[in-house]
PDB file of C-alpha atoms in Angstrom:
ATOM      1  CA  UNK A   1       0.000   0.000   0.000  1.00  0.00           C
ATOM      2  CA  UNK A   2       0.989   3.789  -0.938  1.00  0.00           C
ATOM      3  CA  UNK A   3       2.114   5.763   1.770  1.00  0.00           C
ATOM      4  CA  UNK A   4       0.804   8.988   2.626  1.00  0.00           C
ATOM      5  CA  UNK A   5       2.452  11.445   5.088  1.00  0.00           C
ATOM      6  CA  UNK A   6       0.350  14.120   5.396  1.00  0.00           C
ATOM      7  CA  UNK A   7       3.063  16.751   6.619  1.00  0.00           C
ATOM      8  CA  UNK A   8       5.052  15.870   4.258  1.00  0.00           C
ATOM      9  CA  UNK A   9       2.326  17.312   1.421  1.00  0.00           C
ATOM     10  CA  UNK A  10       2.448  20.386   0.643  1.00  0.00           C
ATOM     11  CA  UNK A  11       0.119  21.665  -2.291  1.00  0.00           C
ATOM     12  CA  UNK A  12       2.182  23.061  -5.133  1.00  0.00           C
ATOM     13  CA  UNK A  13      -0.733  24.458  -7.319  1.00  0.00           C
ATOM     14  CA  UNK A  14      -3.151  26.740  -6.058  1.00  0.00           C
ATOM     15  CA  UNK A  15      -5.503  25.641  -9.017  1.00  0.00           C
ATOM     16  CA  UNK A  16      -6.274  21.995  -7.343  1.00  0.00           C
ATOM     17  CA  UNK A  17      -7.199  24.199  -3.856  1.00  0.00           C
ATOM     18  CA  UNK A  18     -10.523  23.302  -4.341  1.00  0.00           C
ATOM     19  CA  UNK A  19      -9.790  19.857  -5.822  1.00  0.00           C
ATOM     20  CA  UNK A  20      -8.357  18.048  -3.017  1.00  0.00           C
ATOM     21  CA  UNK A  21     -11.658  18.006  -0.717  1.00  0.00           C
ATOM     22  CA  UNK A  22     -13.742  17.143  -3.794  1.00  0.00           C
ATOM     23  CA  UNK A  23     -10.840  14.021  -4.699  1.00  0.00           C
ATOM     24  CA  UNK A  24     -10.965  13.348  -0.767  1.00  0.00           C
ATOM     25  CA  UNK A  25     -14.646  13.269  -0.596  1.00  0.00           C
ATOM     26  CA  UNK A  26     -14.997  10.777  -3.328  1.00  0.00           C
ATOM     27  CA  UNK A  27     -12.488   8.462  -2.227  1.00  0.00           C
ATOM     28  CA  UNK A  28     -14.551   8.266   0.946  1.00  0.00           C
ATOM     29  CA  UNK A  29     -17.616   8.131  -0.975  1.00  0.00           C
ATOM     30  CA  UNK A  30     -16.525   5.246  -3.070  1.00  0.00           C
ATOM     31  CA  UNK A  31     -16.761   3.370   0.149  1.00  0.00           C
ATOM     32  CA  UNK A  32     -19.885   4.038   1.349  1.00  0.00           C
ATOM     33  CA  UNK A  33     -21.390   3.187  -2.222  1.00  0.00           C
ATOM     34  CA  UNK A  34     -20.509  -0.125  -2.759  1.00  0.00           C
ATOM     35  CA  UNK A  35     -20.966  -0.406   1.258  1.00  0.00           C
ATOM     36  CA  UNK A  36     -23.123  -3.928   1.721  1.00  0.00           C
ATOM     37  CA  UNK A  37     -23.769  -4.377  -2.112  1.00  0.00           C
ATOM     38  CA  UNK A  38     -24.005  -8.036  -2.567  1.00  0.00           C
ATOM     39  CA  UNK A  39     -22.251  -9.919  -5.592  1.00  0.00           C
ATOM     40  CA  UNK A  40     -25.548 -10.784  -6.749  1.00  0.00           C
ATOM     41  CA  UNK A  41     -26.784  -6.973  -6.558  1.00  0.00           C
ATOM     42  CA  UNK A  42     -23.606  -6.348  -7.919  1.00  0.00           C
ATOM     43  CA  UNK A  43     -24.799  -7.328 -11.892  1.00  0.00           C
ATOM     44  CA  UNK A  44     -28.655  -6.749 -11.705  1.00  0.00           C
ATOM     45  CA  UNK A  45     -29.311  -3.549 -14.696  1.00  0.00           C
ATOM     46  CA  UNK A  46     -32.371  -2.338 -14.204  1.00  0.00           C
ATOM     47  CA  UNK A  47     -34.791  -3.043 -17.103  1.00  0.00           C
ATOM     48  CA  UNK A  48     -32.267  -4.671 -18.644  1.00  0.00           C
ATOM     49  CA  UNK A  49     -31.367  -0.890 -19.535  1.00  0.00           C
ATOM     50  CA  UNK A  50     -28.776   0.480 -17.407  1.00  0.00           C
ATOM     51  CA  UNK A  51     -25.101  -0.268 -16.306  1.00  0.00           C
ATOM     52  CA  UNK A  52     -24.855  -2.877 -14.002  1.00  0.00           C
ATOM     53  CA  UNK A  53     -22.879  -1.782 -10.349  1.00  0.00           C
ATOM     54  CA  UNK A  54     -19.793  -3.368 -11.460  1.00  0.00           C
ATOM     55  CA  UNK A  55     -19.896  -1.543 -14.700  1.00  0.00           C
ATOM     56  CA  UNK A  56     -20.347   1.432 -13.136  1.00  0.00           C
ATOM     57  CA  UNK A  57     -17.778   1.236 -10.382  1.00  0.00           C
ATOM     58  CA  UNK A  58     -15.236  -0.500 -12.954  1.00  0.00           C
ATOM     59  CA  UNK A  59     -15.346   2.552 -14.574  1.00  0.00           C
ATOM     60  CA  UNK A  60     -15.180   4.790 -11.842  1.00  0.00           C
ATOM     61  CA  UNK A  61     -11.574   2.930 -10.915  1.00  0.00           C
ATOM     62  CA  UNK A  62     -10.507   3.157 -14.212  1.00  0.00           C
ATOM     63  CA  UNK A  63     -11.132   7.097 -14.030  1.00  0.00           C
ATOM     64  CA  UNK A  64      -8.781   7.293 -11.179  1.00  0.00           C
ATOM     65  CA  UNK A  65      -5.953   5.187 -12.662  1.00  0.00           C
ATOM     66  CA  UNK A  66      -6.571   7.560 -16.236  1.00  0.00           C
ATOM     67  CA  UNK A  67      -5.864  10.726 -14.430  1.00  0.00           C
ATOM     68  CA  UNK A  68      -2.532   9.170 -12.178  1.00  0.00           C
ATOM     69  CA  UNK A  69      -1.273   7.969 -15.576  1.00  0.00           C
ATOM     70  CA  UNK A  70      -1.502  11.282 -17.400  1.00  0.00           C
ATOM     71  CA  UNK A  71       0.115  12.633 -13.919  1.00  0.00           C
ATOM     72  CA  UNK A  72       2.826  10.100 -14.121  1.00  0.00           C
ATOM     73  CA  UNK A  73       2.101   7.241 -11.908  1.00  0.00           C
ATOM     74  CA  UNK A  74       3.251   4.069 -14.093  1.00  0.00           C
ATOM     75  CA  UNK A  75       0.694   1.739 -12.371  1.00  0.00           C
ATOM     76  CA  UNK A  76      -1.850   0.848 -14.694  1.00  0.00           C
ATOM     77  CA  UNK A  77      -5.245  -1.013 -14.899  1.00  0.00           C
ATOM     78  CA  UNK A  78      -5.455  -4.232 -14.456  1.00  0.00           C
ATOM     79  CA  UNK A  79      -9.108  -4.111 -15.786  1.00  0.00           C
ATOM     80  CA  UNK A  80      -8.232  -1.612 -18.229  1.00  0.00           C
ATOM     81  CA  UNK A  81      -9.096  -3.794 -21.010  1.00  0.00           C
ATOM     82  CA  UNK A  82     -13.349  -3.884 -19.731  1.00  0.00           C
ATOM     83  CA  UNK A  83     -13.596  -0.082 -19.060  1.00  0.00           C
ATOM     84  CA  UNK A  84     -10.827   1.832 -21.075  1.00  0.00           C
ATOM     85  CA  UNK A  85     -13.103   5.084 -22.800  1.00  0.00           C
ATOM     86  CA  UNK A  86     -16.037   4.081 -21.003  1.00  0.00           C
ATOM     87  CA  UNK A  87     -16.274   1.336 -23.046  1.00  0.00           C
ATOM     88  CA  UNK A  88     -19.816   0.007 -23.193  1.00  0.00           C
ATOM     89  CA  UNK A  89     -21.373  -2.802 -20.852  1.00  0.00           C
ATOM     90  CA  UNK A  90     -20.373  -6.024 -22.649  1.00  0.00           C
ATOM     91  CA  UNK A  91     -23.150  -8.816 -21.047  1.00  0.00           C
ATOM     92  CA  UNK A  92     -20.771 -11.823 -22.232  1.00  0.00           C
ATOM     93  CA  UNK A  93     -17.878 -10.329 -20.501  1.00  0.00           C
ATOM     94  CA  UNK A  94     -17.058 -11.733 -17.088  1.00  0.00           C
ATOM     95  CA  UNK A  95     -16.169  -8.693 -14.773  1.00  0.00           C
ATOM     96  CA  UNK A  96     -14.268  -8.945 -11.662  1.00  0.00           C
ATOM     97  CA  UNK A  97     -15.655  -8.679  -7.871  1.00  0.00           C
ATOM     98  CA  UNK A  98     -16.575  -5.584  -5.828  1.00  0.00           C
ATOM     99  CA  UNK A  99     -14.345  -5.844  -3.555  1.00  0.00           C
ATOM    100  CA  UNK A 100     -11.445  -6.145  -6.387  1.00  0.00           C
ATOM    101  CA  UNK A 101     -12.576  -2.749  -7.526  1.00  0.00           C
ATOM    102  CA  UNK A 102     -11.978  -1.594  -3.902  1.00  0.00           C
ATOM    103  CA  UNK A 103      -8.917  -2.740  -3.525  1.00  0.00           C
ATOM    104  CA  UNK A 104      -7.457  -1.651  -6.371  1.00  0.00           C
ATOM    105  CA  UNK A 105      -9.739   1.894  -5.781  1.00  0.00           C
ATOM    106  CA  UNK A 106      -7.472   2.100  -2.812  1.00  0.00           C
ATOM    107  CA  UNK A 107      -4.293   1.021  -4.661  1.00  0.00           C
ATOM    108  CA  UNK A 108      -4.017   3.966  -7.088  1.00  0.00           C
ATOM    109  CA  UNK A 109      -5.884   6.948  -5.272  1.00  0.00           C
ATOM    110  CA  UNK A 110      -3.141   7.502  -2.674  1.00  0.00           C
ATOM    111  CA  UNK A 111      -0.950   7.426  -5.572  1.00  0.00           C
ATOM    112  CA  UNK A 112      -2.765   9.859  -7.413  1.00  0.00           C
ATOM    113  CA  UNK A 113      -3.355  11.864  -4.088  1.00  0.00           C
ATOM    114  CA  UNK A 114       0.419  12.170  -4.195  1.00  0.00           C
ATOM    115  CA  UNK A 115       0.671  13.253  -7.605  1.00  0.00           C
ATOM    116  CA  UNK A 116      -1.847  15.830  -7.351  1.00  0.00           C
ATOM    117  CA  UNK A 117      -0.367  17.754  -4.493  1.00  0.00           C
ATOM    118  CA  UNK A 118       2.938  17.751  -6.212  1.00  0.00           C
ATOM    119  CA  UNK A 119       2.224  19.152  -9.448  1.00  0.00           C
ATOM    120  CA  UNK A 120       3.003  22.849 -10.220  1.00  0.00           C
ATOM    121  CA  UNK A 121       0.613  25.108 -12.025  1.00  0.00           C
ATOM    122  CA  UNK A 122       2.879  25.498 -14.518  1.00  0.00           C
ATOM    123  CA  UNK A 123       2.777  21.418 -15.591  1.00  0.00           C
ATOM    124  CA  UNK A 124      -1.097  21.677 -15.230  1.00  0.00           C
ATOM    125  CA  UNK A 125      -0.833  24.253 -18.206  1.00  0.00           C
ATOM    126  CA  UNK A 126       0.952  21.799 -20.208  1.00  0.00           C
ATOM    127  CA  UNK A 127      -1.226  20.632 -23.372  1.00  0.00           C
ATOM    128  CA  UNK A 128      -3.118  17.328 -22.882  1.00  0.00           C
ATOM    129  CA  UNK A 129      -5.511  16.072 -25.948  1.00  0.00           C
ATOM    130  CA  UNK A 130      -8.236  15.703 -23.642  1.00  0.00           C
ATOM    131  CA  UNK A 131     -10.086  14.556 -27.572  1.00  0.00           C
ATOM    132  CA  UNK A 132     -13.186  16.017 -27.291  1.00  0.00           C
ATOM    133  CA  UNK A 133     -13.211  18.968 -29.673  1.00  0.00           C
ATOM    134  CA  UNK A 134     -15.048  21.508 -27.103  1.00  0.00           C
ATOM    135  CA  UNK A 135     -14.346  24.417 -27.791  1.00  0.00           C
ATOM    136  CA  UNK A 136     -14.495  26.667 -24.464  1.00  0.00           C
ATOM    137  CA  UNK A 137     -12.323  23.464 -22.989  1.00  0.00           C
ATOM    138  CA  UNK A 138      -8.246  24.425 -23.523  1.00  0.00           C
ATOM    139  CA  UNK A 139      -7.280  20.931 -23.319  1.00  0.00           C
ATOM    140  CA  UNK A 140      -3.823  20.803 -20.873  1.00  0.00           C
ATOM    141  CA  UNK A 141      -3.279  18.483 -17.498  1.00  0.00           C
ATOM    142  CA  UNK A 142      -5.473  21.211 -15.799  1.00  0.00           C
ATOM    143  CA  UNK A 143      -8.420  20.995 -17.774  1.00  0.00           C
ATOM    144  CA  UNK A 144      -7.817  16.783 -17.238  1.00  0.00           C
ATOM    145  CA  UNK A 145      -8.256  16.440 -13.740  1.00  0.00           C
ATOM    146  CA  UNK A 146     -11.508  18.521 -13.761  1.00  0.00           C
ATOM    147  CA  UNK A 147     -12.483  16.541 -16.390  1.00  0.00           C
ATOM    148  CA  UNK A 148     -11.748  13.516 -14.229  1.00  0.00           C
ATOM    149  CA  UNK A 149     -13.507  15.036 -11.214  1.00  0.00           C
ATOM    150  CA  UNK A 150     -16.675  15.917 -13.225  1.00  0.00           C
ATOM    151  CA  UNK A 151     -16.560  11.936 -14.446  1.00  0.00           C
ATOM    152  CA  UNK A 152     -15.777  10.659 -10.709  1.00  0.00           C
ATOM    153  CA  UNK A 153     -19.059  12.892  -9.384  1.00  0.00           C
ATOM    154  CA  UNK A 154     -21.209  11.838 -12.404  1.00  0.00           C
ATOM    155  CA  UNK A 155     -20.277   7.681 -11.658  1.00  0.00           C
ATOM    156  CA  UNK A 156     -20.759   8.225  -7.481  1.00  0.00           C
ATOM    157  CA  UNK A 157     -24.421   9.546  -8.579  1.00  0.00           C
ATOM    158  CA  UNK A 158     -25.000   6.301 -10.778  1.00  0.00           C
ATOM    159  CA  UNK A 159     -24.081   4.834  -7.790  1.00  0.00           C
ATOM    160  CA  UNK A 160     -26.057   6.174  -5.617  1.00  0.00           C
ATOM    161  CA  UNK A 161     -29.151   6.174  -7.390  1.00  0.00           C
ATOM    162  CA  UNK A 162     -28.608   2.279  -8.368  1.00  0.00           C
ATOM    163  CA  UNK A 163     -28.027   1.448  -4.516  1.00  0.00           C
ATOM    164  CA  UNK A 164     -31.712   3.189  -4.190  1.00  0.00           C
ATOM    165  CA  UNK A 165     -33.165   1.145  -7.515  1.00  0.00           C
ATOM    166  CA  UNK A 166     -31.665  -1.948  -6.034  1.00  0.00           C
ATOM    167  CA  UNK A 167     -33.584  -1.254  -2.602  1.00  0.00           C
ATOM    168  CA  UNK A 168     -30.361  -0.464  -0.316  1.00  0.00           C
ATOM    169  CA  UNK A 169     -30.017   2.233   2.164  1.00  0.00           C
ATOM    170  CA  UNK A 170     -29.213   5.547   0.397  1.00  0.00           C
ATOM    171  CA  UNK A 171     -25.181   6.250   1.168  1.00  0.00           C
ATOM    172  CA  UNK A 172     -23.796   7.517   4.104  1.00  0.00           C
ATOM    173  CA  UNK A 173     -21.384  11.233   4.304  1.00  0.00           C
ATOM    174  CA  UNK A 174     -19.785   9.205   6.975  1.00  0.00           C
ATOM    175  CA  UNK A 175     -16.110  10.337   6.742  1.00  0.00           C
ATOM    176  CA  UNK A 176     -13.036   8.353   8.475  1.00  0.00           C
ATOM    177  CA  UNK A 177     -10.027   9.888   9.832  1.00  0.00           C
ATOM    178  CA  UNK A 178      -7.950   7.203   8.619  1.00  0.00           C
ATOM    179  CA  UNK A 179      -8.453   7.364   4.883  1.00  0.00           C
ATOM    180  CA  UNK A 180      -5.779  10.321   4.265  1.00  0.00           C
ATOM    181  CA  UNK A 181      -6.264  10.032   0.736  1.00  0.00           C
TER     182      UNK A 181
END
């Protein structure tokens, strides 16, 4: 496991100010989504229409690792192969366990954590082909992690409303003071 030591940080960029609770809130979020989501509950879609959990949370990991590998972290996805792009919910594919996600949700985000407190403005100005063609959007490392933040904050709502849909408890702003990530 990653090891963070919190004195040692010390936020280089003044852009990511507002960043680092949002990234800290998810990573605790994450958590209490998948929180007493059985493997069963895990691959019911609604209708037959929607994402499935995994899908949903696969993709959500796969964000994080993304944004540490345009930031430099050479750890990669093992699942990459299932939810690279956002690729679409494959019903013959075989995805792995919840609590696989987890873990490796907790393998990369202190990693990334890291990262993100030690870059300088000046590398989040750098040009990054974000690929989307918007024009109001100046695509550079900056522009990325927002990008990744919006994606995290649109998956945690999928989440959320698919614990409801599947008849769970809705999720918890419980916080721990041991998660420094």
């Amino acid at each position: 496991m990653f090891d963070i030591k919190e004195k040692e940080l010390v936020l280089q960029s003044k852009s990511l100010q507002i960043v680092i609770p949002q990234y800290r809130s998810h990573t605790q979020l994450f958590d209490n989504m998948v929180h007493n989501i059985t493997g069963f509950d895990a691959l019911m879609r609604i209708n037959n229409s929607t994402n499935h959990f995994i899908w949903i949370t696969g993709n959500l990991v796969n964000a994080r690792y993304w944004l540490a590998n345009i930031l430099g972290v050479e750890d990669k996805d093992p699942n990459e192969a299932l939810f690279k792009d956002a690729k679409a919910l494959d019903t013959s594919a075989t995805y792995p366990e919840l609590e696989d996600l987890r873990k490796q949700w907790h393998r990369i985000s202190p990693q990334l954590y890291d990262k993100l407190y030690r870059i300088t403005d000046e590398d989040l100005a750098q040009p990054y082909n974000l690929g989307m063609g918007i024009d109001f959007v100046e695509e550079n490392i900056l522009n990325a992690v927002g990008m990744a933040m919006d994606r995290e904050s649109y998956l945690l709502g999928q989440l959320g409303l698919m614990r409801r849909a599947l008849g769970y408890e809705g999720v918890k702003y419980d916080f721990s003071d041991e998660i420094k990530y």
